[in-house]
Amino acid sequence: MDPAGLEQELWSLLTLYQILRHAMVDAARSRPDLDPDRVSFTAAAATAQATVVHAAGIADQHDPAPPWAVATAVLAHPLPARRARLSARKVKSPISRYAGRPLEERPLTSTLITGIDIDVESPGTAPRPEPSPAAQTKIMKPGSRVDRVFAFLGATPDRSFTPSELAQVLGITNINSFSVQLATWARRGLLGKPARGRYTIPDTCPSPVP
């Protein structure tokens, strides 16, 4: 294996990818009625490959440059419009440690979106999110990790803790994964977050589900 050659090939692939993406963006901008999501990368890559194989536009550099074949191809063969649907993101591998997301509130199956509501609120006036019943049912069990966190924070409600402090008390070794869990719980309203990187017991502590 040649490290220098491997590095050169890697950078060439990244450069080609960026060039194709720029061509796709320019093509989408030329059609205001075309959603950029409908521009096909497969069509762009296949057209670029065919252009290189046939050496189009290389024989005579003095001729006026024709419209770039990539832009013509992606505009001629747009993808179908994306369906308005919603579903939970999950890992397909059943043996993955991240296969399930216990705080996921989106439906497990693909669900059609029939309407979108947008609420605009002034800064500082947004209410604290309340944990959903689905989140409590999935993770609020006696002896679970979040239950242990609640028990410790409930014993000292007058102060906040960092993920490292909580991990040391609870005997958790994977601090990075634990920090992500704490941030997710705070976004779902299960924990209070008075400052960045610090967590405390919420005003209303959800009770464990038997």
Coordinates of C-alpha atoms in Angstrom, one line a residue:
M1 CA 0.0 0.0 0.0
D2 CA 1.3 3.4 -1.0
P3 CA 0.3 6.0 1.7
A4 CA 1.0 8.9 -0.6
G5 CA -1.0 7.5 -3.5
L6 CA -3.8 6.6 -1.1
E7 CA -3.9 10.1 0.2
Q8 CA -3.9 11.6 -3.3
E9 CA -6.8 9.3 -4.4
L10 CA -8.8 10.3 -1.3
W11 CA -8.4 14.0 -1.9
S12 CA -9.3 13.5 -5.5
L13 CA -12.5 11.8 -4.6
L14 CA -13.4 14.5 -2.1
T15 CA -12.6 17.2 -4.7
L16 CA -14.8 15.5 -7.3
Y17 CA -17.6 15.1 -4.9
Q18 CA -17.5 18.9 -4.1
I19 CA -17.4 19.8 -7.8
L20 CA -20.5 17.6 -8.5
R21 CA -22.3 19.1 -5.5
H22 CA -21.6 22.6 -6.7
A23 CA -22.8 21.7 -10.2
M24 CA -26.0 20.3 -8.7
V25 CA -26.6 23.5 -6.6
D26 CA -26.0 25.7 -9.7
A27 CA -28.5 23.6 -11.7
A28 CA -31.1 23.8 -9.0
R29 CA -30.7 27.6 -8.7
S30 CA -31.4 28.0 -12.4
R31 CA -34.9 26.4 -11.9
P32 CA -36.8 28.3 -9.1
D33 CA -39.6 25.8 -9.4
L34 CA -37.4 22.8 -8.7
D35 CA -36.8 21.7 -5.2
P36 CA -33.0 21.0 -4.6
D37 CA -33.9 17.7 -2.9
R38 CA -35.0 16.5 -6.4
V39 CA -31.6 16.8 -7.9
S40 CA -30.1 13.3 -8.4
F41 CA -26.5 12.8 -7.4
T42 CA -26.5 9.4 -9.2
A43 CA -27.4 11.1 -12.5
A44 CA -24.7 13.8 -11.9
A45 CA -22.0 11.2 -11.1
A46 CA -22.9 9.0 -14.1
T47 CA -22.9 11.9 -16.5
A48 CA -19.5 13.1 -15.2
Q49 CA -18.1 9.7 -15.7
A50 CA -19.4 9.4 -19.3
T51 CA -18.1 12.9 -20.1
V52 CA -14.6 11.9 -19.0
V53 CA -14.8 8.6 -21.0
H54 CA -15.9 10.3 -24.2
A55 CA -13.5 13.3 -23.7
A56 CA -16.3 15.7 -24.6
G57 CA -15.1 19.3 -25.2
I58 CA -11.4 18.5 -25.1
A59 CA -10.6 18.2 -28.8
D60 CA -10.9 22.0 -29.5
Q61 CA -10.5 24.4 -26.6
H62 CA -11.4 27.4 -28.9
D63 CA -15.0 26.3 -29.4
P64 CA -17.6 28.0 -27.2
A65 CA -18.2 25.8 -24.1
P66 CA -21.6 24.1 -24.4
P67 CA -23.9 23.8 -21.3
W68 CA -22.3 21.5 -18.8
A69 CA -23.6 18.0 -19.3
V70 CA -24.0 17.4 -15.6
A71 CA -26.4 20.4 -15.2
T72 CA -28.4 19.3 -18.3
A73 CA -28.7 15.7 -17.0
V74 CA -29.9 16.5 -13.5
L75 CA -32.4 19.0 -14.8
A76 CA -33.7 16.6 -17.4
H77 CA -34.2 13.7 -14.9
P78 CA -35.2 15.2 -11.6
L79 CA -36.2 12.8 -8.7
P80 CA -39.8 12.5 -7.6
A81 CA -41.1 15.0 -5.0
R82 CA -40.3 13.9 -1.5
R83 CA -43.2 12.6 0.5
A84 CA -44.2 14.5 3.6
R85 CA -43.8 11.7 6.2
L86 CA -42.3 11.3 9.7
S87 CA -40.8 8.3 11.4
A88 CA -38.3 7.5 14.2
R89 CA -34.7 7.2 13.3
K90 CA -33.2 3.9 14.3
V91 CA -30.3 1.6 13.6
K92 CA -31.3 -1.4 11.6
S93 CA -28.7 -3.7 13.1
P94 CA -30.5 -5.7 16.0
I95 CA -27.2 -6.2 17.8
S96 CA -26.2 -2.6 18.0
R97 CA -26.0 -0.9 21.4
Y98 CA -27.7 2.1 19.8
A99 CA -30.6 0.2 18.1
G100 CA -33.2 1.7 20.4
R101 CA -33.8 5.3 21.5
P102 CA -36.0 5.2 24.6
L103 CA -36.8 8.9 24.5
E104 CA -37.9 8.9 20.8
E105 CA -41.4 10.4 20.6
R106 CA -41.8 10.1 16.8
P107 CA -43.8 7.1 15.5
L108 CA -41.8 3.9 14.7
T109 CA -43.6 3.4 11.4
S110 CA -43.7 5.9 8.5
T111 CA -46.5 8.3 9.1
L112 CA -48.0 10.8 6.7
I113 CA -47.7 14.5 7.7
T114 CA -51.1 16.1 7.2
G115 CA -50.3 19.6 8.7
I116 CA -47.5 21.7 10.3
D117 CA -48.1 24.1 13.1
I118 CA -45.4 26.8 13.9
D119 CA -45.5 28.7 17.2
V120 CA -43.3 31.8 17.5
E121 CA -42.5 32.8 21.1
S122 CA -40.5 35.6 22.6
P123 CA -37.0 34.6 24.1
G124 CA -37.3 33.4 27.6
T125 CA -41.1 32.8 27.5
A126 CA -41.1 29.3 26.2
P127 CA -42.5 26.8 28.8
R128 CA -40.3 24.0 30.0
P129 CA -41.1 20.8 28.0
E130 CA -43.0 18.2 29.9
P131 CA -41.9 14.5 29.5
S132 CA -44.3 12.5 27.3
P133 CA -46.1 9.5 28.7
A134 CA -44.2 7.3 26.2
A135 CA -40.8 8.6 27.5
Q136 CA -41.9 7.9 31.1
T137 CA -43.1 4.4 30.3
K138 CA -39.9 3.5 28.5
I139 CA -37.3 4.8 30.9
M140 CA -38.9 5.7 34.2
K141 CA -38.5 2.3 35.8
P142 CA -37.3 1.6 39.3
G143 CA -33.5 1.0 39.3
S144 CA -33.0 2.4 35.8
R145 CA -30.2 4.9 35.2
V146 CA -32.5 7.9 35.0
D147 CA -34.1 6.7 38.3
R148 CA -30.7 6.6 40.0
V149 CA -29.9 10.1 38.7
F150 CA -33.2 11.4 40.0
A151 CA -32.6 9.8 43.4
F152 CA -29.2 11.5 43.7
L153 CA -30.3 14.9 42.4
G154 CA -33.4 14.8 44.6
A155 CA -31.1 14.4 47.7
T156 CA -29.4 17.7 46.8
P157 CA -32.0 19.8 45.1
D158 CA -30.2 23.1 45.9
R159 CA -27.2 22.5 43.6
S160 CA -26.3 21.4 40.1
F161 CA -23.8 18.8 38.9
T162 CA -21.7 18.2 35.8
P163 CA -21.8 14.9 33.9
S164 CA -18.4 13.9 35.3
E165 CA -19.6 14.4 38.9
L166 CA -22.7 12.4 38.3
A167 CA -20.8 9.7 36.5
Q168 CA -18.3 9.4 39.4
V169 CA -21.1 9.1 42.0
L170 CA -23.1 6.5 39.9
G171 CA -20.1 4.5 38.8
I172 CA -20.6 5.2 35.1
T173 CA -17.4 4.8 33.0
N174 CA -18.6 6.0 29.6
I175 CA -18.8 9.7 30.3
N176 CA -19.3 10.8 26.7
S177 CA -22.4 8.6 26.3
F178 CA -23.7 9.6 29.7
S179 CA -23.4 13.3 28.8
V180 CA -25.4 12.8 25.6
Q181 CA -28.1 11.0 27.7
L182 CA -28.2 13.9 30.2
A183 CA -28.6 16.5 27.4
T184 CA -31.4 14.4 25.8
W185 CA -33.2 14.1 29.1
A186 CA -32.9 17.8 29.7
R187 CA -34.4 18.5 26.2
R188 CA -37.3 16.2 27.0
G189 CA -38.0 18.0 30.3
L190 CA -36.8 15.1 32.5
L191 CA -33.9 17.1 34.0
G192 CA -33.3 20.8 34.8
K193 CA -30.4 22.5 33.1
P194 CA -29.7 25.9 34.8
A195 CA -26.4 26.4 33.0
R196 CA -24.4 24.8 30.2
G197 CA -23.0 21.4 31.2
R198 CA -24.8 21.4 34.6
Y199 CA -27.9 19.5 35.6
T200 CA -30.3 19.6 38.5
I201 CA -33.6 18.1 39.6
P202 CA -36.6 19.5 37.7
D203 CA -39.4 21.4 39.3
T204 CA -41.7 18.5 38.7
C205 CA -39.9 15.2 39.1
P206 CA -41.7 12.4 37.1
S207 CA -42.4 9.3 39.2
P208 CA -41.2 5.9 38.2
V209 CA -43.5 3.6 36.4
P210 CA -44.1 0.3 38.1

